[in-house]
PDB file of C-alpha atoms in Angstrom:
ATOM      1  CA  ARG N   5      -0.038  -0.027   0.180  1.00 71.00           C
ATOM      2  CA  ILE N   6       1.298   3.265  -1.001  1.00 72.00           C
ATOM      3  CA  SER N   7       0.271   6.468   1.104  1.00 81.00           C
ATOM      4  CA  LYS N   8      -0.014   9.121  -1.989  1.00 85.00           C
ATOM      5  CA  GLY N   9      -2.687  11.124  -3.685  1.00 89.00           C
ATOM      6  CA  SER N  10      -4.874   9.706  -6.280  1.00 89.00           C
ATOM      7  CA  SER N  11      -3.495  11.996  -8.997  1.00 91.00           C
ATOM      8  CA  LEU N  12       0.024  10.846  -8.109  1.00 93.00           C
ATOM      9  CA  LYS N  13      -0.835   6.993  -7.999  1.00 94.00           C
ATOM     10  CA  LEU N  14      -2.349   7.517 -11.659  1.00 93.00           C
ATOM     11  CA  LEU N  15       0.835   9.135 -12.884  1.00 93.00           C
ATOM     12  CA  MET N  16       2.633   5.927 -11.281  1.00 94.00           C
ATOM     13  CA  VAL N  17       0.843   3.785 -13.585  1.00 94.00           C
ATOM     14  CA  ALA N  18       1.424   6.260 -16.624  1.00 93.00           C
ATOM     15  CA  GLU N  19       5.205   6.129 -16.016  1.00 92.00           C
ATOM     16  CA  GLY N  20       5.177   2.268 -15.266  1.00 92.00           C
ATOM     17  CA  SER N  21       6.224   2.049 -11.938  1.00 92.00           C
ATOM     18  CA  ALA N  22       2.602   0.661 -11.039  1.00 92.00           C
ATOM     19  CA  HIS N  23       0.913  -1.236 -13.596  1.00 92.00           C
ATOM     20  CA  ILE N  24      -2.696  -1.213 -11.877  1.00 95.00           C
ATOM     21  CA  TYR N  25      -4.472   1.152  -9.580  1.00 96.00           C
ATOM     22  CA  PRO N  26      -8.064   0.325  -8.313  1.00 95.00           C
ATOM     23  CA  ARG N  27      -9.691   3.400  -6.447  1.00 94.00           C
ATOM     24  CA  LEU N  28     -12.704   2.241  -4.721  1.00 92.00           C
ATOM     25  CA  ALA N  29     -13.250   5.391  -2.327  1.00 91.00           C
ATOM     26  CA  PRO N  30     -14.557   8.808  -3.301  1.00 89.00           C
ATOM     27  CA  THR N  31     -12.409  11.398  -5.605  1.00 92.00           C
ATOM     28  CA  SER N  32     -13.342  14.766  -7.060  1.00 93.00           C
ATOM     29  CA  GLU N  33     -13.076  15.429 -10.621  1.00 93.00           C
ATOM     30  CA  TRP N  34     -10.282  17.838 -10.015  1.00 92.00           C
ATOM     31  CA  ASP N  35      -8.175  15.149  -8.288  1.00 92.00           C
ATOM     32  CA  THR N  36      -8.178  12.971 -11.196  1.00 94.00           C
ATOM     33  CA  CYS N  37      -8.949  14.548 -14.372  1.00 93.00           C
ATOM     34  CA  ALA N  38      -5.273  15.954 -15.278  1.00 94.00           C
ATOM     35  CA  ALA N  39      -3.739  12.644 -14.520  1.00 94.00           C
ATOM     36  CA  GLN N  40      -6.467  10.680 -16.522  1.00 95.00           C
ATOM     37  CA  ALA N  41      -4.984  12.470 -19.555  1.00 95.00           C
ATOM     38  CA  ILE N  42      -1.624  11.800 -19.047  1.00 94.00           C
ATOM     39  CA  VAL N  43      -2.340   8.051 -18.386  1.00 95.00           C
ATOM     40  CA  GLU N  44      -4.292   7.786 -21.530  1.00 95.00           C
ATOM     41  CA  CYS N  45      -1.537   9.646 -23.755  1.00 93.00           C
ATOM     42  CA  ALA N  46       0.672   7.085 -22.265  1.00 93.00           C
ATOM     43  CA  GLY N  47      -1.475   4.415 -23.462  1.00 94.00           C
ATOM     44  CA  GLY N  48      -3.439   3.405 -20.306  1.00 95.00           C
ATOM     45  CA  LYS N  49      -6.942   3.388 -19.437  1.00 96.00           C
ATOM     46  CA  VAL N  50      -8.973   4.866 -16.171  1.00 96.00           C
ATOM     47  CA  LEU N  51     -12.013   2.828 -16.242  1.00 96.00           C
ATOM     48  CA  GLN N  52     -15.102   3.068 -14.326  1.00 95.00           C
ATOM     49  CA  ALA N  53     -16.197   0.397 -11.866  1.00 94.00           C
ATOM     50  CA  GLU N  54     -19.049  -0.986 -10.205  1.00 90.00           C
ATOM     51  CA  GLY N  55     -19.634  -0.879  -6.348  1.00 83.00           C
ATOM     52  CA  GLY N  56     -19.535   2.591  -5.611  1.00 78.00           C
ATOM     53  CA  GLN N  57     -22.491   4.813  -4.379  1.00 80.00           C
ATOM     54  CA  PHE N  58     -22.853   7.075  -7.678  1.00 78.00           C
ATOM     55  CA  PRO N  59     -23.934   5.569 -10.923  1.00 80.00           C
ATOM     56  CA  CYS N  60     -21.391   4.443 -13.260  1.00 87.00           C
ATOM     57  CA  GLU N  61     -20.643   2.906 -16.850  1.00 92.00           C
ATOM     58  CA  ALA N  62     -18.690  -0.087 -15.849  1.00 93.00           C
ATOM     59  CA  GLY N  63     -15.647  -0.467 -18.297  1.00 94.00           C
ATOM     60  CA  GLN N  64     -16.123   3.144 -19.697  1.00 95.00           C
ATOM     61  CA  PRO N  65     -13.483   5.575 -19.034  1.00 95.00           C
ATOM     62  CA  VAL N  66     -14.298   7.941 -16.373  1.00 94.00           C
ATOM     63  CA  ARG N  67     -16.278  11.055 -17.498  1.00 93.00           C
ATOM     64  CA  TYR N  68     -16.099  14.660 -16.415  1.00 93.00           C
ATOM     65  CA  ASN N  69     -18.173  17.767 -16.356  1.00 92.00           C
ATOM     66  CA  LYS N  70     -20.788  15.843 -14.822  1.00 89.00           C
ATOM     67  CA  GLU N  71     -23.704  17.170 -12.843  1.00 89.00           C
ATOM     68  CA  ASN N  72     -22.197  15.476  -9.579  1.00 89.00           C
ATOM     69  CA  ILE N  73     -18.276  16.278  -9.266  1.00 91.00           C
ATOM     70  CA  LEU N  74     -17.616  13.056  -7.375  1.00 92.00           C
ATOM     71  CA  ASN N  75     -16.416  10.014  -9.489  1.00 93.00           C
ATOM     72  CA  PRO N  76     -17.453   6.717  -9.344  1.00 93.00           C
ATOM     73  CA  HIS N  77     -15.116   3.939  -8.422  1.00 95.00           C
ATOM     74  CA  PHE N  78     -12.261   3.329 -10.970  1.00 96.00           C
ATOM     75  CA  ILE N  79      -9.622   1.035 -12.051  1.00 96.00           C
ATOM     76  CA  VAL N  80      -6.305   2.467 -13.838  1.00 97.00           C
ATOM     77  CA  TYR N  81      -4.401   0.224 -16.234  1.00 96.00           C
ATOM     78  CA  GLY N  82      -1.068   0.933 -17.466  1.00 94.00           C
ATOM     79  CA  LYS N  83      -0.173   0.418 -21.300  1.00 89.00           C
ATOM     80  CA  VAL N  84      -0.562  -3.237 -22.092  1.00 78.00           C
ATOM     81  CA  VAL N  85       2.606  -4.172 -24.050  1.00 77.00           C
ATOM     82  CA  ILE N  86       2.444  -7.657 -25.696  1.00 77.00           C
ATOM     83  CA  LYS N  87       5.913  -8.735 -26.396  1.00 77.00           C
ATOM     84  CA  LYS N  88       6.251 -11.121 -29.256  1.00 79.00           C
ATOM     85  CA  LYS N  89       8.767 -14.414 -28.578  1.00 78.00           C
ATOM     86  CA  LYS N  90      11.492 -14.536 -30.950  1.00 77.00           C
ATOM     87  CA  VAL N  91      11.676 -17.623 -32.597  1.00 74.00           C
ATOM     88  CA  ALA N  92      14.801 -19.034 -33.593  1.00 72.00           C
ATOM     89  CA  ARG N  93      15.083 -19.794 -37.386  1.00 69.00           C
ATOM     90  CA  LYS N  94      16.642 -22.878 -37.888  1.00 65.00           C
ATOM     91  CA  GLU N  95      18.276 -23.461 -41.398  1.00 63.00           C
ATOM     92  CA  VAL N  96      17.469 -26.754 -43.044  1.00 57.00           C
ATOM     93  CA  SER N  97      20.168 -28.483 -45.003  1.00 55.00           C
ATOM     94  CA  MET N  98      18.861 -31.049 -47.577  1.00 56.00           C
ATOM     95  CA  GLY N  99      22.317 -32.408 -47.975  1.00 55.00           C
ATOM     96  CA  GLY N 100      24.590 -34.183 -45.891  1.00 56.00           C
ATOM     97  CA  ASP N 101      27.804 -32.160 -45.426  1.00 57.00           C
ATOM     98  CA  ASP N 102      28.144 -28.430 -45.644  1.00 57.00           C
ATOM     99  CA  ASP N 103      30.487 -29.259 -49.043  1.00 58.00           C
ATOM    100  CA  GLU N 104      27.845 -31.364 -50.396  1.00 58.00           C
ATOM    101  CA  PRO N 105      25.359 -29.882 -52.774  1.00 56.00           C
ATOM    102  CA  PRO N 106      21.515 -30.287 -51.578  1.00 55.00           C
ATOM    103  CA  ARG N 107      19.905 -33.517 -52.579  1.00 56.00           C
ATOM    104  CA  THR N 108      16.674 -32.980 -54.556  1.00 54.00           C
ATOM    105  CA  ASN N 109      13.486 -34.766 -53.119  1.00 57.00           C
ATOM    106  CA  ASN N 110      12.331 -37.360 -55.280  1.00 59.00           C
ATOM    107  CA  VAL N 111       8.962 -37.529 -53.955  1.00 55.00           C
ATOM    108  CA  LEU N 112       8.053 -33.660 -54.711  1.00 57.00           C
ATOM    109  CA  ILE N 113       9.828 -34.285 -58.125  1.00 64.00           C
ATOM    110  CA  ALA N 114       7.500 -37.207 -59.141  1.00 59.00           C
ATOM    111  CA  ALA N 115       4.423 -35.494 -58.028  1.00 57.00           C
ATOM    112  CA  VAL N 116       5.523 -32.381 -60.125  1.00 61.00           C
ATOM    113  CA  VAL N 117       5.999 -34.445 -62.905  1.00 64.00           C
ATOM    114  CA  GLY N 118       2.958 -36.568 -62.678  1.00 61.00           C
ATOM    115  CA  ILE N 119       0.669 -33.378 -62.394  1.00 63.00           C
ATOM    116  CA  ALA N 120       2.464 -32.035 -65.381  1.00 65.00           C
ATOM    117  CA  ALA N 121       1.757 -35.185 -67.580  1.00 63.00           C
ATOM    118  CA  ILE N 122      -1.731 -35.131 -66.385  1.00 63.00           C
ATOM    119  CA  ALA N 123      -2.364 -31.893 -67.105  1.00 61.00           C
ATOM    120  CA  PHE N 124      -0.508 -32.416 -70.881  1.00 63.00           C
ATOM    121  CA  PHE N 125      -2.877 -35.256 -71.459  1.00 62.00           C
ATOM    122  CA  ALA N 126      -5.721 -33.590 -70.470  1.00 60.00           C
ATOM    123  CA  LEU N 127      -5.120 -30.677 -72.829  1.00 63.00           C
ATOM    124  CA  SER N 128      -3.922 -32.748 -75.744  1.00 61.00           C
ATOM    125  CA  LYS N 129      -7.417 -34.767 -76.178  1.00 58.00           C
TER     126      LYS N 129
END
């Protein structure tokens, strides 16, 4: 648990020193609006959460300029980065030794010759 104001906690998520921040206590619009803009510019989200005393649209961004200046409960998520795993590419040799030229695959050649022969005879009729 970290003892800081809400806006500073939102900024911690924006900078990446925290990944998620659930706020389940009252805050006012002026407590969060600037920090929410920074979180969103950094690729994060500030989404409304159910369970508060104020109506909310769960899963939608926190809204401002409402009739009531108190925010619903919300959860701040940092930018989601999906790291793609690098796959090592392995070279496949068709030959035995490195000095030996690659061998052709006889089955593949037979299939190609067979398809060509069928096409030739079909077109010659």
